[in-house]
Amino acid sequence: MTKRRHPRHSLPTTHRLCVYAILIYSAFPTLALAKNTQTPATKPAKQTTTHNKKRRKAPILFEASTRERKKPTLSAGSDEVEQKRLSTYSQDQTSDLLRAVPGLHISQHTGRGKAHQFFARGFDAVHGSELELRVQGIPINERSNIHGQGYADIGFLLPTAVQRLRYRMGPFSGHQGDFAITGTLEFDLGLTQRGLSITGSLGSFWQKQLALAWGP
């Protein structure tokens, strides 16, 4: 009696194929789910990058004030004294107006008829030898004089005709002249009132003064 022999590996092989098929089938939903889960995460990143690019391209605006600022034209040792302030000083002589200049002392040791002696910041400028004086931009220091070079007499100026006094202490500007060792004094002439003006004064020792000015 003969017995039929079945192949040993036919049944296990079939089972293996079924197991592999089940594993592969079950793996597809997981991959699809992972793909669907990762895709929305990448889109916001692209949108953020595009948004950043648009933000960088936006123009930057600057606002500034159009108010003009006055530029400083004078140094610490320089200034201008207007006629309104000069009128508060004595109008006896033009030298009285120089009291508005800090660090400047004036004396007249022989009375009127001779130029004043100036002392600027402790230096003896004599009668203008070391102090430059100008009237309407014209230097009045004499190149040669018996009292010394640079002699300057301001006795011919009327105090009421001085509209502005400028001073610059020290030789620190290229616009100053040869005698500006201790500084420069400039007188600007002018009248605040147009027409005819008459001023007079009386003082001690029978001092009398009369000034007549005409401004067209």
PDB file of C-alpha atoms in Angstrom:
ATOM      1  CA  MET A   1       0.000   0.000   0.000  1.00  0.00           C
ATOM      2  CA  THR A   2       1.514   3.191  -1.053  1.00  0.00           C
ATOM      3  CA  LYS A   3       1.259   6.532   0.927  1.00  0.00           C
ATOM      4  CA  ARG A   4       1.015   9.952  -0.678  1.00  0.00           C
ATOM      5  CA  ARG A   5       3.552  12.468   0.515  1.00  0.00           C
ATOM      6  CA  HIS A   6       2.498  16.047   0.630  1.00  0.00           C
ATOM      7  CA  PRO A   7       5.178  18.735   0.183  1.00  0.00           C
ATOM      8  CA  ARG A   8       6.309  20.001   3.566  1.00  0.00           C
ATOM      9  CA  HIS A   9       6.839  23.616   2.619  1.00  0.00           C
ATOM     10  CA  SER A  10       3.764  24.262   0.495  1.00  0.00           C
ATOM     11  CA  LEU A  11       1.488  25.209   3.406  1.00  0.00           C
ATOM     12  CA  PRO A  12       3.981  27.383   5.306  1.00  0.00           C
ATOM     13  CA  THR A  13       4.876  29.242   2.120  1.00  0.00           C
ATOM     14  CA  THR A  14       1.254  30.116   1.527  1.00  0.00           C
ATOM     15  CA  HIS A  15       0.912  31.385   5.049  1.00  0.00           C
ATOM     16  CA  ARG A  16       4.002  33.528   4.649  1.00  0.00           C
ATOM     17  CA  LEU A  17       2.667  35.136   1.512  1.00  0.00           C
ATOM     18  CA  CYS A  18      -0.573  35.950   3.273  1.00  0.00           C
ATOM     19  CA  VAL A  19       1.261  37.459   6.211  1.00  0.00           C
ATOM     20  CA  TYR A  20       3.393  39.616   3.919  1.00  0.00           C
ATOM     21  CA  ALA A  21       0.339  40.795   2.043  1.00  0.00           C
ATOM     22  CA  ILE A  22      -1.392  41.777   5.278  1.00  0.00           C
ATOM     23  CA  LEU A  23       1.666  43.659   6.501  1.00  0.00           C
ATOM     24  CA  ILE A  24       2.064  45.551   3.246  1.00  0.00           C
ATOM     25  CA  TYR A  25      -1.638  46.423   3.149  1.00  0.00           C
ATOM     26  CA  SER A  26      -1.575  47.642   6.719  1.00  0.00           C
ATOM     27  CA  ALA A  27       1.519  49.778   6.054  1.00  0.00           C
ATOM     28  CA  PHE A  28      -0.095  51.864   3.265  1.00  0.00           C
ATOM     29  CA  PRO A  29      -2.579  53.784   5.482  1.00  0.00           C
ATOM     30  CA  THR A  30       0.238  54.655   7.884  1.00  0.00           C
ATOM     31  CA  LEU A  31       2.392  56.097   5.102  1.00  0.00           C
ATOM     32  CA  ALA A  32      -0.550  58.001   3.663  1.00  0.00           C
ATOM     33  CA  LEU A  33      -1.435  59.376   7.081  1.00  0.00           C
ATOM     34  CA  ALA A  34       2.134  60.459   7.698  1.00  0.00           C
ATOM     35  CA  LYS A  35       2.262  62.150   4.316  1.00  0.00           C
ATOM     36  CA  ASN A  36      -1.005  63.980   4.969  1.00  0.00           C
ATOM     37  CA  THR A  37       0.201  65.019   8.421  1.00  0.00           C
ATOM     38  CA  GLN A  38       3.519  66.458   7.175  1.00  0.00           C
ATOM     39  CA  THR A  39       2.091  68.377   4.238  1.00  0.00           C
ATOM     40  CA  PRO A  40       0.159  71.032   6.253  1.00  0.00           C
ATOM     41  CA  ALA A  41       3.241  71.623   8.407  1.00  0.00           C
ATOM     42  CA  THR A  42       5.339  72.637   5.413  1.00  0.00           C
ATOM     43  CA  LYS A  43       2.784  75.050   3.941  1.00  0.00           C
ATOM     44  CA  PRO A  44       2.833  77.578   6.834  1.00  0.00           C
ATOM     45  CA  ALA A  45       6.615  77.680   6.601  1.00  0.00           C
ATOM     46  CA  LYS A  46       6.392  78.648   2.949  1.00  0.00           C
ATOM     47  CA  GLN A  47       3.740  81.232   3.731  1.00  0.00           C
ATOM     48  CA  THR A  48       5.880  82.662   6.541  1.00  0.00           C
ATOM     49  CA  THR A  49       8.862  82.929   4.218  1.00  0.00           C
ATOM     50  CA  THR A  50       6.776  84.728   1.617  1.00  0.00           C
ATOM     51  CA  HIS A  51       5.374  87.051   4.279  1.00  0.00           C
ATOM     52  CA  ASN A  52       8.888  87.883   5.487  1.00  0.00           C
ATOM     53  CA  LYS A  53       9.999  88.658   1.963  1.00  0.00           C
ATOM     54  CA  LYS A  54       7.062  90.995   1.488  1.00  0.00           C
ATOM     55  CA  ARG A  55       7.829  92.691   4.803  1.00  0.00           C
ATOM     56  CA  ARG A  56      11.431  93.298   3.805  1.00  0.00           C
ATOM     57  CA  LYS A  57      10.392  94.893   0.554  1.00  0.00           C
ATOM     58  CA  ALA A  58       8.137  97.382   2.321  1.00  0.00           C
ATOM     59  CA  PRO A  59       9.543 100.969   2.121  1.00  0.00           C
ATOM     60  CA  ILE A  60      10.996 102.609   5.229  1.00  0.00           C
ATOM     61  CA  LEU A  61       9.884 106.196   5.778  1.00  0.00           C
ATOM     62  CA  PHE A  62      11.782 108.833   7.776  1.00  0.00           C
ATOM     63  CA  GLU A  63      10.282 112.071   9.037  1.00  0.00           C
ATOM     64  CA  ALA A  64      12.367 115.143   9.879  1.00  0.00           C
ATOM     65  CA  SER A  65      11.573 118.606  11.083  1.00  0.00           C
ATOM     66  CA  THR A  66      11.807 121.412   8.539  1.00  0.00           C
ATOM     67  CA  ARG A  67      12.515 124.042  11.156  1.00  0.00           C
ATOM     68  CA  GLU A  68      15.709 125.913  10.372  1.00  0.00           C
ATOM     69  CA  ARG A  69      18.268 126.220  13.118  1.00  0.00           C
ATOM     70  CA  LYS A  70      20.366 129.296  13.494  1.00  0.00           C
ATOM     71  CA  LYS A  71      24.008 128.486  12.941  1.00  0.00           C
ATOM     72  CA  PRO A  72      26.417 129.836  15.529  1.00  0.00           C
ATOM     73  CA  THR A  73      28.696 132.378  13.868  1.00  0.00           C
ATOM     74  CA  LEU A  74      30.486 133.682  16.948  1.00  0.00           C
ATOM     75  CA  SER A  75      32.870 131.973  19.311  1.00  0.00           C
ATOM     76  CA  ALA A  76      32.793 132.008  23.111  1.00  0.00           C
ATOM     77  CA  GLY A  77      34.964 135.158  23.251  1.00  0.00           C
ATOM     78  CA  SER A  78      32.864 137.046  20.704  1.00  0.00           C
ATOM     79  CA  ASP A  79      29.509 138.746  20.807  1.00  0.00           C
ATOM     80  CA  GLU A  80      27.368 141.569  19.435  1.00  0.00           C
ATOM     81  CA  VAL A  81      25.795 144.353  21.471  1.00  0.00           C
ATOM     82  CA  GLU A  82      22.738 145.927  19.869  1.00  0.00           C
ATOM     83  CA  GLN A  83      21.701 149.571  20.153  1.00  0.00           C
ATOM     84  CA  LYS A  84      18.923 148.772  22.616  1.00  0.00           C
ATOM     85  CA  ARG A  85      21.456 147.605  25.163  1.00  0.00           C
ATOM     86  CA  LEU A  86      23.987 150.302  24.288  1.00  0.00           C
ATOM     87  CA  SER A  87      21.395 152.965  25.112  1.00  0.00           C
ATOM     88  CA  THR A  88      21.454 151.854  28.758  1.00  0.00           C
ATOM     89  CA  TYR A  89      25.059 153.038  29.118  1.00  0.00           C
ATOM     90  CA  SER A  90      26.277 156.597  29.467  1.00  0.00           C
ATOM     91  CA  GLN A  91      26.228 158.559  26.213  1.00  0.00           C
ATOM     92  CA  ASP A  92      28.886 161.055  27.275  1.00  0.00           C
ATOM     93  CA  GLN A  93      31.627 159.549  25.106  1.00  0.00           C
ATOM     94  CA  THR A  94      31.825 156.672  22.665  1.00  0.00           C
ATOM     95  CA  SER A  95      34.296 155.004  25.009  1.00  0.00           C
ATOM     96  CA  ASP A  96      31.468 154.647  27.542  1.00  0.00           C
ATOM     97  CA  LEU A  97      29.849 152.133  25.217  1.00  0.00           C
ATOM     98  CA  LEU A  98      32.893 149.879  25.555  1.00  0.00           C
ATOM     99  CA  ARG A  99      31.797 149.071  29.091  1.00  0.00           C
ATOM    100  CA  ALA A 100      29.608 146.429  27.470  1.00  0.00           C
ATOM    101  CA  VAL A 101      32.711 144.452  26.445  1.00  0.00           C
ATOM    102  CA  PRO A 102      33.745 141.987  29.194  1.00  0.00           C
ATOM    103  CA  GLY A 103      37.430 141.973  30.078  1.00  0.00           C
ATOM    104  CA  LEU A 104      38.074 145.440  28.596  1.00  0.00           C
ATOM    105  CA  HIS A 105      39.122 148.450  30.682  1.00  0.00           C
ATOM    106  CA  ILE A 106      39.484 151.993  29.273  1.00  0.00           C
ATOM    107  CA  SER A 107      41.315 154.970  30.732  1.00  0.00           C
ATOM    108  CA  GLN A 108      42.356 158.438  29.542  1.00  0.00           C
ATOM    109  CA  HIS A 109      45.251 159.748  31.560  1.00  0.00           C
ATOM    110  CA  THR A 110      45.645 163.169  29.894  1.00  0.00           C
ATOM    111  CA  GLY A 111      42.015 164.135  29.337  1.00  0.00           C
ATOM    112  CA  ARG A 112      40.231 164.586  26.055  1.00  0.00           C
ATOM    113  CA  GLY A 113      42.146 165.203  22.893  1.00  0.00           C
ATOM    114  CA  LYS A 114      44.196 162.035  23.153  1.00  0.00           C
ATOM    115  CA  ALA A 115      43.253 158.467  22.345  1.00  0.00           C
ATOM    116  CA  HIS A 116      42.112 156.215  25.168  1.00  0.00           C
ATOM    117  CA  GLN A 117      44.345 153.589  26.677  1.00  0.00           C
ATOM    118  CA  PHE A 118      42.993 150.052  26.473  1.00  0.00           C
ATOM    119  CA  PHE A 119      43.572 147.097  28.761  1.00  0.00           C
ATOM    120  CA  ALA A 120      42.185 143.875  27.317  1.00  0.00           C
ATOM    121  CA  ARG A 121      42.110 140.835  29.608  1.00  0.00           C
ATOM    122  CA  GLY A 122      45.059 142.078  31.610  1.00  0.00           C
ATOM    123  CA  PHE A 123      47.188 143.068  28.605  1.00  0.00           C
ATOM    124  CA  ASP A 124      48.159 146.694  28.059  1.00  0.00           C
ATOM    125  CA  ALA A 125      47.071 147.460  24.509  1.00  0.00           C
ATOM    126  CA  VAL A 126      48.332 151.052  24.907  1.00  0.00           C
ATOM    127  CA  HIS A 127      46.409 153.375  22.536  1.00  0.00           C
ATOM    128  CA  GLY A 128      45.477 150.646  20.098  1.00  0.00           C
ATOM    129  CA  SER A 129      48.889 149.151  19.383  1.00  0.00           C
ATOM    130  CA  GLU A 130      47.587 145.693  20.332  1.00  0.00           C
ATOM    131  CA  LEU A 131      43.843 146.212  19.803  1.00  0.00           C
ATOM    132  CA  GLU A 132      42.260 146.468  16.374  1.00  0.00           C
ATOM    133  CA  LEU A 133      39.433 149.004  15.955  1.00  0.00           C
ATOM    134  CA  ARG A 134      37.148 149.306  12.939  1.00  0.00           C
ATOM    135  CA  VAL A 135      34.315 151.648  11.967  1.00  0.00           C
ATOM    136  CA  GLN A 136      31.934 150.282   9.327  1.00  0.00           C
ATOM    137  CA  GLY A 137      34.595 147.709   8.459  1.00  0.00           C
ATOM    138  CA  ILE A 138      37.323 150.351   7.951  1.00  0.00           C
ATOM    139  CA  PRO A 139      40.381 149.985  10.233  1.00  0.00           C
ATOM    140  CA  ILE A 140      41.239 153.200  12.088  1.00  0.00           C
ATOM    141  CA  ASN A 141      44.560 152.070  13.602  1.00  0.00           C
ATOM    142  CA  GLU A 142      47.339 154.300  12.304  1.00  0.00           C
ATOM    143  CA  ARG A 143      50.362 152.544  10.896  1.00  0.00           C
ATOM    144  CA  SER A 144      52.726 155.169  12.220  1.00  0.00           C
ATOM    145  CA  ASN A 145      52.224 157.634  15.082  1.00  0.00           C
ATOM    146  CA  ILE A 146      54.354 159.413  17.662  1.00  0.00           C
ATOM    147  CA  HIS A 147      52.588 157.427  20.401  1.00  0.00           C
ATOM    148  CA  GLY A 148      53.321 154.143  18.679  1.00  0.00           C
ATOM    149  CA  GLN A 149      52.131 151.970  15.840  1.00  0.00           C
ATOM    150  CA  GLY A 150      48.424 151.163  15.856  1.00  0.00           C
ATOM    151  CA  TYR A 151      47.337 154.418  17.484  1.00  0.00           C
ATOM    152  CA  ALA A 152      43.516 154.681  17.276  1.00  0.00           C
ATOM    153  CA  ASP A 153      41.311 157.553  18.428  1.00  0.00           C
ATOM    154  CA  ILE A 154      37.534 157.017  18.605  1.00  0.00           C
ATOM    155  CA  GLY A 155      36.769 160.568  19.764  1.00  0.00           C
ATOM    156  CA  PHE A 156      35.238 161.494  16.397  1.00  0.00           C
ATOM    157  CA  LEU A 157      32.362 159.010  16.834  1.00  0.00           C
ATOM    158  CA  LEU A 158      28.996 160.091  18.226  1.00  0.00           C
ATOM    159  CA  PRO A 159      27.618 157.638  20.817  1.00  0.00           C
ATOM    160  CA  THR A 160      24.086 158.080  19.444  1.00  0.00           C
ATOM    161  CA  ALA A 161      25.243 157.057  15.961  1.00  0.00           C
ATOM    162  CA  VAL A 162      26.567 153.651  17.052  1.00  0.00           C
ATOM    163  CA  GLN A 163      23.957 151.047  16.174  1.00  0.00           C
ATOM    164  CA  ARG A 164      25.924 147.891  16.958  1.00  0.00           C
ATOM    165  CA  LEU A 165      29.170 146.995  18.713  1.00  0.00           C
ATOM    166  CA  ARG A 166      30.985 143.786  17.911  1.00  0.00           C
ATOM    167  CA  TYR A 167      33.936 142.439  19.798  1.00  0.00           C
ATOM    168  CA  ARG A 168      36.202 139.449  19.378  1.00  0.00           C
ATOM    169  CA  MET A 169      38.710 138.851  22.149  1.00  0.00           C
ATOM    170  CA  GLY A 170      41.950 137.252  21.019  1.00  0.00           C
ATOM    171  CA  PRO A 171      43.571 136.771  17.580  1.00  0.00           C
ATOM    172  CA  PHE A 172      41.561 133.725  16.522  1.00  0.00           C
ATOM    173  CA  SER A 173      40.089 134.742  13.160  1.00  0.00           C
ATOM    174  CA  GLY A 174      41.578 135.232   9.718  1.00  0.00           C
ATOM    175  CA  HIS A 175      39.437 138.357   9.272  1.00  0.00           C
ATOM    176  CA  GLN A 176      41.366 140.219  11.964  1.00  0.00           C
ATOM    177  CA  GLY A 177      44.139 142.658  11.098  1.00  0.00           C
ATOM    178  CA  ASP A 178      47.737 143.221  12.168  1.00  0.00           C
ATOM    179  CA  PHE A 179      46.975 144.919  15.495  1.00  0.00           C
ATOM    180  CA  ALA A 180      44.452 142.327  16.738  1.00  0.00           C
ATOM    181  CA  ILE A 181      46.806 140.876  19.336  1.00  0.00           C
ATOM    182  CA  THR A 182      44.358 141.172  22.220  1.00  0.00           C
ATOM    183  CA  GLY A 183      41.202 141.386  20.105  1.00  0.00           C
ATOM    184  CA  THR A 184      39.072 143.406  17.694  1.00  0.00           C
ATOM    185  CA  LEU A 185      36.370 146.043  18.227  1.00  0.00           C
ATOM    186  CA  GLU A 186      33.976 146.960  15.414  1.00  0.00           C
ATOM    187  CA  PHE A 187      31.489 149.843  15.365  1.00  0.00           C
ATOM    188  CA  ASP A 188      28.461 149.701  13.061  1.00  0.00           C
ATOM    189  CA  LEU A 189      26.858 153.094  12.515  1.00  0.00           C
ATOM    190  CA  GLY A 190      23.192 153.827  12.024  1.00  0.00           C
ATOM    191  CA  LEU A 191      20.159 155.610  13.427  1.00  0.00           C
ATOM    192  CA  THR A 192      17.145 153.918  14.950  1.00  0.00           C
ATOM    193  CA  GLN A 193      14.881 156.856  14.092  1.00  0.00           C
ATOM    194  CA  ARG A 194      14.519 158.502  10.703  1.00  0.00           C
ATOM    195  CA  GLY A 195      14.456 162.248  10.296  1.00  0.00           C
ATOM    196  CA  LEU A 196      15.982 164.937  12.502  1.00  0.00           C
ATOM    197  CA  SER A 197      16.993 164.178  16.097  1.00  0.00           C
ATOM    198  CA  ILE A 198      18.612 166.515  18.615  1.00  0.00           C
ATOM    199  CA  THR A 199      20.037 165.398  21.955  1.00  0.00           C
ATOM    200  CA  GLY A 200      21.742 167.457  24.626  1.00  0.00           C
ATOM    201  CA  SER A 201      23.159 166.949  28.105  1.00  0.00           C
ATOM    202  CA  LEU A 202      24.658 168.934  30.969  1.00  0.00           C
ATOM    203  CA  GLY A 203      27.223 167.646  33.432  1.00  0.00           C
ATOM    204  CA  SER A 204      29.499 168.659  36.251  1.00  0.00           C
ATOM    205  CA  PHE A 205      32.314 171.180  35.730  1.00  0.00           C
ATOM    206  CA  TRP A 206      30.092 173.056  33.244  1.00  0.00           C
ATOM    207  CA  GLN A 207      30.145 170.169  30.828  1.00  0.00           C
ATOM    208  CA  LYS A 208      27.757 170.627  27.921  1.00  0.00           C
ATOM    209  CA  GLN A 209      27.036 168.372  24.990  1.00  0.00           C
ATOM    210  CA  LEU A 210      24.774 168.821  21.983  1.00  0.00           C
ATOM    211  CA  ALA A 211      24.300 166.246  19.206  1.00  0.00           C
ATOM    212  CA  LEU A 212      22.438 166.781  15.946  1.00  0.00           C
ATOM    213  CA  ALA A 213      21.638 163.847  13.646  1.00  0.00           C
ATOM    214  CA  TRP A 214      19.664 163.525  10.437  1.00  0.00           C
ATOM    215  CA  GLY A 215      18.487 160.192   9.067  1.00  0.00           C
ATOM    216  CA  PRO A 216      16.971 160.390   5.542  1.00  0.00           C
TER     217      PRO A 216
END
